Amino acid sequence: MPYDSMDSVRLERLAGRYSYLEREGLLPLPVIDGITIVVELRCAAWSAECLRLLLLHSGPGVRVIGVPLEEDFALQPLSEQFSGEHAVSFLPYRNGEYRVNEALAYAETSFVVLLQDSVMVTAGWLADLLWPAIDDPVVGVVAPRSSTEEAEGRELQLFDDFSTLSAYVNHTRLRRQGEWRNVEVLSGACLLFTRELLLRVGGFDASLRQRRLMVADWCLRARQLGRRLALSDALYVHALHPLEDGSCSLNGMDQGAEEEGGRAYCAKWNLPGVSGGGGSLPVPAELSVSPQQPAIPLGKSSMIVPLVTAVVYFEEKWNMETSLKRRQLLQEQQSYDNIRWVWIRNSANDVASEFPVQERDAVITVQGEKPWLHALENVSALYESAAVVYLSASAEYDTRYVERIVQAVRQGSTDIVVSQEDGLQGPLTGGLPLFLPLERAAHRGGIVPGRIDRREEPTRSSLQLVPSETLTIGYIGGLRGGETSPSPSDGGRRR
């Protein structure tokens, strides 16, 4: 049998084995440390379906981080839909910051995927993205065919429903088993790359404004480091587009900002110009002669802000499922980044022992109310930090609560700060019969704030702080929980 025929048989056999693994549910390919998927959230109408499909079709070991790109993105309803999914987390929007780079900094897996919430994936999509990087170790970046990709990777398809989309994807996968090609640039809505390359290239250049330019620029910097870009011919992902002008905008900026980004891209790579809309992107003809572009810091902001310990205590008799849901909501709602979360639990309220947390966080579980209150009083002795903030798992807080009360602690001259409606009233000194609502109190690090005990209210029993007489106390206003203002009468708690 001629050599070419033998080679063809081998390829057919490999394709058959691949199809068998896929039918048996053994794909996507196993990756020992999992895969991190960073999702850019821009359209609330699409995001929930995008995340649902990712969880359904990405296999085990996947971690999804959602990052809103618009200030008015409705994050809380979305996070509540996925509160039971431990694989999903969110970074809230922060004005003036490109938090996608920060989300990428948290990726600890060998492979990372960046995609927009307009992308609808189907079964086996990750396997097709992984093949090129496994076939050729020099390949560091892979993208699928889509309506948002460059040149030969651009494919515009219309589907009546998801089943039609899946049928098309399965058909092209069988016809193009594992096929891929090298390309000069990528700019689409879905991108896979290795973490090793991410650490060398750094983050995306937000000064370029347009997402397609930021992705293209990142890919060119990867090529400067000797890595290849691959387009997966075997995989198509469907990118949704708005049916009406202004509905779920993909760019999120005006024409002037887009033109500014185009000029910045051309200046960076010494190119004549960038066509608007979906036109092809110019790339340097000889990339080797272009100046080496520096890596952009990934910008995990926890490296530059002081560490704060947030002490969360549970007053209600919740089961573990409810406790975990409340934990996730509390963490997602706070815009302040560098927080060590300490969860102090009375096992008499919940006998379940499992309460998973991140590496630097902690869970203190005691039996009985006295040890529980004692643990709350002595957090500073256990965990050194710039400030300590007390939060009740039963209370509601606005997204900037921790950030603003910590700022008052650090910039003020008092030992303890309490948020209330009437504005700053201090400093006050000891010797007064002060009873401070614990869920609205914070203090500077390194001190024992005083005695913590029960306080009775008309509708419930909560906790109060009786500060040591040697400490000074300041009251600060403007920290609201939700839509209502905290007040001295209700201890700042939203009802």
mmCIF file of N, CA and C in Angstrom, residues 212-317:
data_model
loop_
_atom_site.group_PDB
_atom_site.id
_atom_site.type_symbol
_atom_site.label_atom_id
_atom_site.label_comp_id
_atom_site.label_asym_id
_atom_site.label_seq_id
_atom_site.Cartn_x
_atom_site.Cartn_y
_atom_site.Cartn_z
ATOM 1 N N ARG A 212 -11.512 44.625 19.299
ATOM 2 C CA ARG A 212 -10.814 43.911 18.220
ATOM 3 C C ARG A 212 -9.374 44.374 18.088
ATOM 4 N N LEU A 213 -9.118 45.667 18.352
ATOM 5 C CA LEU A 213 -7.750 46.174 18.304
ATOM 6 C C LEU A 213 -6.938 45.676 19.490
ATOM 7 N N MET A 214 -7.580 45.603 20.652
ATOM 8 C CA MET A 214 -6.885 45.119 21.846
ATOM 9 C C MET A 214 -6.476 43.656 21.682
ATOM 10 N N VAL A 215 -7.380 42.845 21.106
ATOM 11 C CA VAL A 215 -7.066 41.430 20.883
ATOM 12 C C VAL A 215 -5.978 41.293 19.821
ATOM 13 N N ALA A 216 -6.102 42.042 18.714
ATOM 14 C CA ALA A 216 -5.092 41.976 17.662
ATOM 15 C C ALA A 216 -3.720 42.396 18.186
ATOM 16 N N ASP A 217 -3.689 43.468 18.954
ATOM 17 C CA ASP A 217 -2.429 43.937 19.540
ATOM 18 C C ASP A 217 -1.813 42.873 20.444
ATOM 19 N N TRP A 218 -2.639 42.211 21.251
ATOM 20 C CA TRP A 218 -2.137 41.166 22.150
ATOM 21 C C TRP A 218 -1.552 40.011 21.340
ATOM 22 N N CYS A 219 -2.222 39.648 20.249
ATOM 23 C CA CYS A 219 -1.733 38.552 19.407
ATOM 24 C C CYS A 219 -0.419 38.918 18.724
ATOM 25 N N LEU A 220 -0.281 40.155 18.290
ATOM 26 C CA LEU A 220 0.967 40.588 17.674
ATOM 27 C C LEU A 220 2.102 40.559 18.691
ATOM 28 N N ARG A 221 1.827 40.957 19.924
ATOM 29 C CA ARG A 221 2.857 40.879 20.968
ATOM 30 C C ARG A 221 3.233 39.427 21.254
ATOM 31 N N ALA A 222 2.266 38.520 21.153
ATOM 32 C CA ALA A 222 2.568 37.094 21.323
ATOM 33 C C ALA A 222 3.473 36.598 20.193
ATOM 34 N N ARG A 223 3.219 37.053 18.980
ATOM 35 C CA ARG A 223 4.072 36.667 17.850
ATOM 36 C C ARG A 223 5.481 37.207 18.010
ATOM 37 N N GLN A 224 5.612 38.392 18.584
ATOM 38 C CA GLN A 224 6.951 38.935 18.822
ATOM 39 C C GLN A 224 7.762 38.051 19.761
ATOM 40 N N LEU A 225 7.086 37.297 20.589
ATOM 41 C CA LEU A 225 7.768 36.382 21.512
ATOM 42 C C LEU A 225 7.970 34.997 20.901
ATOM 43 N N GLY A 226 7.685 34.874 19.605
ATOM 44 C CA GLY A 226 7.946 33.620 18.914
ATOM 45 C C GLY A 226 6.812 32.620 18.940
ATOM 46 N N ARG A 227 5.635 33.003 19.406
ATOM 47 C CA ARG A 227 4.508 32.089 19.442
ATOM 48 C C ARG A 227 3.639 32.262 18.208
ATOM 49 N N ARG A 228 2.990 31.175 17.787
ATOM 50 C CA ARG A 228 2.139 31.196 16.615
ATOM 51 C C ARG A 228 0.668 31.344 17.003
ATOM 52 N N LEU A 229 -0.089 31.883 16.049
ATOM 53 C CA LEU A 229 -1.536 32.020 16.209
ATOM 54 C C LEU A 229 -2.208 30.974 15.336
ATOM 55 N N ALA A 230 -3.245 30.333 15.862
ATOM 56 C CA ALA A 230 -3.928 29.279 15.116
ATOM 57 C C ALA A 230 -5.416 29.565 15.020
ATOM 58 N N LEU A 231 -5.977 29.275 13.861
ATOM 59 C CA LEU A 231 -7.414 29.335 13.651
ATOM 60 C C LEU A 231 -7.932 27.906 13.541
ATOM 61 N N SER A 232 -8.894 27.538 14.377
ATOM 62 C CA SER A 232 -9.475 26.206 14.336
ATOM 63 C C SER A 232 -10.544 26.158 13.252
ATOM 64 N N ASP A 233 -10.236 25.462 12.150
ATOM 65 C CA ASP A 233 -11.235 25.285 11.090
ATOM 66 C C ASP A 233 -12.352 24.359 11.529
ATOM 67 N N ALA A 234 -12.063 23.499 12.515
ATOM 68 C CA ALA A 234 -13.047 22.508 12.944
ATOM 69 C C ALA A 234 -14.135 23.105 13.830
ATOM 70 N N LEU A 235 -13.889 24.268 14.416
ATOM 71 C CA LEU A 235 -14.833 24.820 15.401
ATOM 72 C C LEU A 235 -15.435 26.129 14.929
ATOM 73 N N TYR A 236 -16.736 26.211 15.050
ATOM 74 C CA TYR A 236 -17.474 27.459 14.837
ATOM 75 C C TYR A 236 -18.220 27.797 16.114
ATOM 76 N N VAL A 237 -18.105 29.045 16.581
ATOM 77 C CA VAL A 237 -18.937 29.520 17.683
ATOM 78 C C VAL A 237 -19.801 30.652 17.163
ATOM 79 N N HIS A 238 -21.006 30.705 17.668
ATOM 80 C CA HIS A 238 -21.966 31.701 17.177
ATOM 81 C C HIS A 238 -21.923 32.936 18.059
ATOM 82 N N ALA A 239 -21.658 34.087 17.448
ATOM 83 C CA ALA A 239 -21.639 35.363 18.155
ATOM 84 C C ALA A 239 -22.907 36.132 17.818
ATOM 85 N N LEU A 240 -23.712 36.414 18.836
ATOM 86 C CA LEU A 240 -24.966 37.148 18.638
ATOM 87 C C LEU A 240 -24.691 38.590 18.258
ATOM 88 N N HIS A 241 -25.628 39.181 17.547
ATOM 89 C CA HIS A 241 -25.528 40.590 17.177
ATOM 90 C C HIS A 241 -26.864 41.261 17.435
ATOM 91 N N PRO A 242 -26.845 42.540 17.810
ATOM 92 C CA PRO A 242 -28.104 43.231 18.108
ATOM 93 C C PRO A 242 -28.991 43.351 16.884
ATOM 94 N N LEU A 243 -30.293 43.181 17.102
ATOM 95 C CA LEU A 243 -31.249 43.329 16.016
ATOM 96 C C LEU A 243 -31.640 44.781 15.799
ATOM 97 N N GLU A 244 -31.457 45.606 16.838
ATOM 98 C CA GLU A 244 -31.803 47.018 16.741
ATOM 99 C C GLU A 244 -30.608 47.856 17.137
ATOM 100 N N ASP A 245 -30.494 49.026 16.558
ATOM 101 C CA ASP A 245 -29.399 49.932 16.901
ATOM 102 C C ASP A 245 -29.464 50.300 18.369
ATOM 103 N N GLY A 246 -28.315 50.232 19.026
ATOM 104 C CA GLY A 246 -28.245 50.603 20.439
ATOM 105 C C GLY A 246 -28.645 49.503 21.386
ATOM 106 N N SER A 247 -29.066 48.360 20.871
ATOM 107 C CA SER A 247 -29.467 47.248 21.728
ATOM 108 C C SER A 247 -28.290 46.318 21.940
ATOM 109 N N CYS A 248 -27.826 46.219 23.182
ATOM 110 C CA CYS A 248 -26.688 45.350 23.504
ATOM 111 C C CYS A 248 -25.494 45.676 22.617
ATOM 112 N N SER A 249 -25.039 46.909 22.672
ATOM 113 C CA SER A 249 -23.907 47.336 21.859
ATOM 114 C C SER A 249 -22.678 46.504 22.154
ATOM 115 N N LEU A 250 -21.985 46.084 21.107
ATOM 116 C CA LEU A 250 -20.781 45.281 21.290
ATOM 117 C C LEU A 250 -19.566 46.155 21.546
ATOM 118 N N ASN A 251 -19.595 47.383 21.091
ATOM 119 C CA ASN A 251 -18.441 48.249 21.261
ATOM 120 C C ASN A 251 -18.539 49.088 22.524
ATOM 121 N N GLY A 252 -19.747 49.535 22.868
ATOM 122 C CA GLY A 252 -19.933 50.301 24.083
ATOM 123 C C GLY A 252 -19.242 51.647 24.065
ATOM 124 N N MET A 253 -19.015 52.255 22.877
ATOM 125 C CA MET A 253 -18.347 53.548 22.813
ATOM 126 C C MET A 253 -18.807 54.294 21.568
ATOM 127 N N ASP A 254 -18.566 55.599 21.555
ATOM 128 C CA ASP A 254 -18.982 56.386 20.415
ATOM 129 C C ASP A 254 -17.933 56.327 19.306
ATOM 130 N N GLN A 255 -18.281 56.930 18.174
ATOM 131 C CA GLN A 255 -17.401 56.867 17.011
ATOM 132 C C GLN A 255 -16.069 57.548 17.289
ATOM 133 N N GLY A 256 -16.103 58.624 18.056
ATOM 134 C CA GLY A 256 -14.856 59.326 18.359
ATOM 135 C C GLY A 256 -13.879 58.464 19.129
ATOM 136 N N ALA A 257 -14.401 57.688 20.099
ATOM 137 C CA ALA A 257 -13.532 56.807 20.880
ATOM 138 C C ALA A 257 -12.965 55.692 20.009
ATOM 139 N N GLU A 258 -13.784 55.169 19.089
ATOM 140 C CA GLU A 258 -13.304 54.124 18.188
ATOM 141 C C GLU A 258 -12.188 54.656 17.293
ATOM 142 N N GLU A 259 -12.364 55.855 16.773
ATOM 143 C CA GLU A 259 -11.330 56.439 15.917
ATOM 144 C C GLU A 259 -10.052 56.698 16.708
ATOM 145 N N GLU A 260 -10.197 57.128 17.942
ATOM 146 C CA GLU A 260 -9.029 57.341 18.789
ATOM 147 C C GLU A 260 -8.265 56.033 18.992
ATOM 148 N N GLY A 261 -9.006 54.934 19.237
ATOM 149 C CA GLY A 261 -8.355 53.637 19.391
ATOM 150 C C GLY A 261 -7.643 53.203 18.129
ATOM 151 N N GLY A 262 -8.272 53.462 16.962
ATOM 152 C CA GLY A 262 -7.642 53.105 15.699
ATOM 153 C C GLY A 262 -6.340 53.848 15.478
ATOM 154 N N ARG A 263 -6.321 55.135 15.810
ATOM 155 C CA ARG A 263 -5.090 55.921 15.656
ATOM 156 C C ARG A 263 -3.999 55.404 16.591
ATOM 157 N N ALA A 264 -4.392 55.037 17.816
ATOM 158 C CA ALA A 264 -3.408 54.525 18.775
ATOM 159 C C ALA A 264 -2.821 53.196 18.301
ATOM 160 N N TYR A 265 -3.668 52.332 17.732
ATOM 161 C CA TYR A 265 -3.195 51.043 17.221
ATOM 162 C C TYR A 265 -2.199 51.246 16.076
ATOM 163 N N CYS A 266 -2.549 52.138 15.146
ATOM 164 C CA CYS A 266 -1.669 52.379 14.006
ATOM 165 C C CYS A 266 -0.346 52.998 14.437
ATOM 166 N N ALA A 267 -0.391 53.914 15.391
ATOM 167 C CA ALA A 267 0.843 54.523 15.874
ATOM 168 C C ALA A 267 1.721 53.490 16.576
ATOM 169 N N LYS A 268 1.105 52.587 17.297
ATOM 170 C CA LYS A 268 1.862 51.585 18.051
ATOM 171 C C LYS A 268 2.606 50.637 17.126
ATOM 172 N N TRP A 269 1.975 50.287 15.986
ATOM 173 C CA TRP A 269 2.573 49.302 15.087
ATOM 174 C C TRP A 269 3.032 49.925 13.761
ATOM 175 N N ASN A 270 3.078 51.265 13.713
ATOM 176 C CA ASN A 270 3.583 51.983 12.532
ATOM 177 C C ASN A 270 2.844 51.546 11.268
ATOM 178 N N LEU A 271 1.519 51.667 11.316
ATOM 179 C CA LEU A 271 0.647 51.240 10.220
ATOM 180 C C LEU A 271 -0.068 52.448 9.634
ATOM 181 N N PRO A 272 -0.495 52.365 8.376
ATOM 182 C CA PRO A 272 -1.118 53.530 7.728
ATOM 183 C C PRO A 272 -2.491 53.880 8.251
ATOM 184 N N GLY A 273 -3.336 52.894 8.577
ATOM 185 C CA GLY A 273 -4.683 53.216 9.025
ATOM 186 C C GLY A 273 -5.496 51.973 9.283
ATOM 187 N N VAL A 274 -6.603 52.147 10.049
ATOM 188 C CA VAL A 274 -7.505 51.049 10.383
ATOM 189 C C VAL A 274 -8.859 51.359 9.796
ATOM 190 N N SER A 275 -9.398 50.413 9.050
ATOM 191 C CA SER A 275 -10.741 50.613 8.502
ATOM 192 C C SER A 275 -11.772 50.431 9.592
ATOM 193 N N GLY A 276 -12.869 51.167 9.517
ATOM 194 C CA GLY A 276 -13.906 51.073 10.533
ATOM 195 C C GLY A 276 -14.751 49.832 10.372
ATOM 196 N N GLY A 277 -15.617 49.609 11.355
ATOM 197 C CA GLY A 277 -16.548 48.479 11.303
ATOM 198 C C GLY A 277 -15.836 47.156 11.300
ATOM 199 N N GLY A 278 -16.258 46.269 10.389
ATOM 200 C CA GLY A 278 -15.709 44.921 10.354
ATOM 201 C C GLY A 278 -14.635 44.730 9.309
ATOM 202 N N GLY A 279 -14.019 45.816 8.803
ATOM 203 C CA GLY A 279 -12.971 45.683 7.814
ATOM 204 C C GLY A 279 -11.755 44.966 8.363
ATOM 205 N N SER A 280 -10.936 44.437 7.443
ATOM 206 C CA SER A 280 -9.755 43.690 7.863
ATOM 207 C C SER A 280 -8.765 44.605 8.560
ATOM 208 N N LEU A 281 -8.108 44.055 9.559
ATOM 209 C CA LEU A 281 -7.119 44.811 10.306
ATOM 210 C C LEU A 281 -5.768 44.748 9.617
ATOM 211 N N PRO A 282 -5.082 45.879 9.482
ATOM 212 C CA PRO A 282 -3.716 45.835 8.964
ATOM 213 C C PRO A 282 -2.765 45.298 10.026
ATOM 214 N N VAL A 283 -1.743 44.600 9.581
ATOM 215 C CA VAL A 283 -0.704 44.090 10.484
ATOM 216 C C VAL A 283 0.645 44.423 9.876
ATOM 217 N N PRO A 284 1.680 44.555 10.683
ATOM 218 C CA PRO A 284 3.012 44.846 10.142
ATOM 219 C C PRO A 284 3.469 43.759 9.179
ATOM 220 N N ALA A 285 3.995 44.164 8.037
ATOM 221 C CA ALA A 285 4.463 43.192 7.043
ATOM 222 C C ALA A 285 5.662 42.411 7.573
ATOM 223 N N GLU A 286 6.530 43.084 8.286
ATOM 224 C CA GLU A 286 7.703 42.435 8.886
ATOM 225 C C GLU A 286 7.665 42.689 10.389
ATOM 226 N N LEU A 287 7.037 41.774 11.100
ATOM 227 C CA LEU A 287 6.882 41.971 12.541
ATOM 228 C C LEU A 287 8.226 41.973 13.266
ATOM 229 N N SER A 288 9.204 41.293 12.690
ATOM 230 C CA SER A 288 10.507 41.181 13.351
ATOM 231 C C SER A 288 11.234 42.519 13.441
ATOM 232 N N VAL A 289 10.892 43.451 12.548
ATOM 233 C CA VAL A 289 11.569 44.750 12.581
ATOM 234 C C VAL A 289 10.809 45.761 13.429
ATOM 235 N N SER A 290 9.623 45.403 13.901
ATOM 236 C CA SER A 290 8.862 46.312 14.763
ATOM 237 C C SER A 290 9.483 46.350 16.148
ATOM 238 N N PRO A 291 9.462 47.516 16.806
ATOM 239 C CA PRO A 291 10.012 47.592 18.169
ATOM 240 C C PRO A 291 9.326 46.589 19.104
ATOM 241 N N GLN A 292 10.101 45.976 19.966
ATOM 242 C CA GLN A 292 9.541 45.014 20.917
ATOM 243 C C GLN A 292 8.595 45.722 21.876
ATOM 244 N N GLN A 293 7.347 45.289 21.902
ATOM 245 C CA GLN A 293 6.361 45.927 22.771
ATOM 246 C C GLN A 293 6.475 45.370 24.191
ATOM 247 N N PRO A 294 6.434 46.228 25.185
ATOM 248 C CA PRO A 294 6.570 45.753 26.568
ATOM 249 C C PRO A 294 5.323 45.022 27.045
ATOM 250 N N ALA A 295 5.507 44.161 28.026
ATOM 251 C CA ALA A 295 4.371 43.489 28.653
ATOM 252 C C ALA A 295 3.559 44.491 29.454
ATOM 253 N N ILE A 296 2.254 44.313 29.466
ATOM 254 C CA ILE A 296 1.355 45.181 30.227
ATOM 255 C C ILE A 296 0.988 44.475 31.523
ATOM 256 N N PRO A 297 1.211 45.107 32.670
ATOM 257 C CA PRO A 297 0.889 44.443 33.946
ATOM 258 C C PRO A 297 -0.553 43.971 33.975
ATOM 259 N N LEU A 298 -0.750 42.783 34.523
ATOM 260 C CA LEU A 298 -2.101 42.256 34.623
ATOM 261 C C LEU A 298 -2.931 43.037 35.632
ATOM 262 N N GLY A 299 -2.298 43.684 36.577
ATOM 263 C CA GLY A 299 -3.006 44.647 37.418
ATOM 264 C C GLY A 299 -3.931 44.050 38.432
ATOM 265 N N LYS A 300 -3.496 42.984 39.124
ATOM 266 C CA LYS A 300 -4.305 42.511 40.241
ATOM 267 C C LYS A 300 -4.208 43.561 41.340
ATOM 268 N N SER A 301 -5.268 44.336 41.526
ATOM 269 C CA SER A 301 -5.198 45.510 42.383
ATOM 270 C C SER A 301 -4.944 45.176 43.838
ATOM 271 N N SER A 302 -5.099 43.906 44.218
ATOM 272 C CA SER A 302 -4.842 43.541 45.606
ATOM 273 C C SER A 302 -3.379 43.750 45.977
ATOM 274 N N MET A 303 -2.509 43.951 44.978
ATOM 275 C CA MET A 303 -1.097 44.158 45.260
ATOM 276 C C MET A 303 -0.801 45.600 45.656
ATOM 277 N N ILE A 304 -1.755 46.521 45.424
ATOM 278 C CA ILE A 304 -1.444 47.924 45.641
ATOM 279 C C ILE A 304 -2.346 48.579 46.693
ATOM 280 N N VAL A 305 -3.351 47.908 47.184
ATOM 281 C CA VAL A 305 -4.208 48.504 48.204
ATOM 282 C C VAL A 305 -3.997 47.766 49.512
ATOM 283 N N PRO A 306 -4.220 48.418 50.631
ATOM 284 C CA PRO A 306 -3.979 47.762 51.917
ATOM 285 C C PRO A 306 -4.951 46.629 52.178
ATOM 286 N N LEU A 307 -4.481 45.646 52.901
ATOM 287 C CA LEU A 307 -5.309 44.502 53.231
ATOM 288 C C LEU A 307 -6.317 44.854 54.316
ATOM 289 N N VAL A 308 -7.560 44.443 54.074
ATOM 290 C CA VAL A 308 -8.649 44.669 55.015
ATOM 291 C C VAL A 308 -9.216 43.313 55.414
ATOM 292 N N THR A 309 -9.509 43.136 56.689
ATOM 293 C CA THR A 309 -10.157 41.918 57.157
ATOM 294 C C THR A 309 -11.639 42.199 57.340
ATOM 295 N N ALA A 310 -12.462 41.492 56.586
ATOM 296 C CA ALA A 310 -13.914 41.600 56.707
ATOM 297 C C ALA A 310 -14.407 40.424 57.542
ATOM 298 N N VAL A 311 -14.937 40.718 58.713
ATOM 299 C CA VAL A 311 -15.404 39.689 59.638
ATOM 300 C C VAL A 311 -16.906 39.533 59.451
ATOM 301 N N VAL A 312 -17.318 38.385 58.957
ATOM 302 C CA VAL A 312 -18.738 38.131 58.711
ATOM 303 C C VAL A 312 -19.247 37.159 59.772
ATOM 304 N N TYR A 313 -20.294 37.555 60.461
ATOM 305 C CA TYR A 313 -20.858 36.680 61.488
ATOM 306 C C TYR A 313 -22.301 36.341 61.139
ATOM 307 N N PHE A 314 -22.703 35.139 61.516
ATOM 308 C CA PHE A 314 -24.014 34.610 61.159
ATOM 309 C C PHE A 314 -24.924 34.620 62.378
ATOM 310 N N GLU A 315 -25.995 35.411 62.288
ATOM 311 C CA GLU A 315 -26.949 35.500 63.392
ATOM 312 C C GLU A 315 -28.144 34.575 63.202
ATOM 313 N N GLU A 316 -28.409 34.202 61.946
ATOM 314 C CA GLU A 316 -29.589 33.398 61.649
ATOM 315 C C GLU A 316 -29.250 31.909 61.673
ATOM 316 N N LYS A 317 -30.259 31.085 61.866
ATOM 317 C CA LYS A 317 -30.078 29.635 61.839
ATOM 318 C C LYS A 317 -30.271 29.134 60.408
#
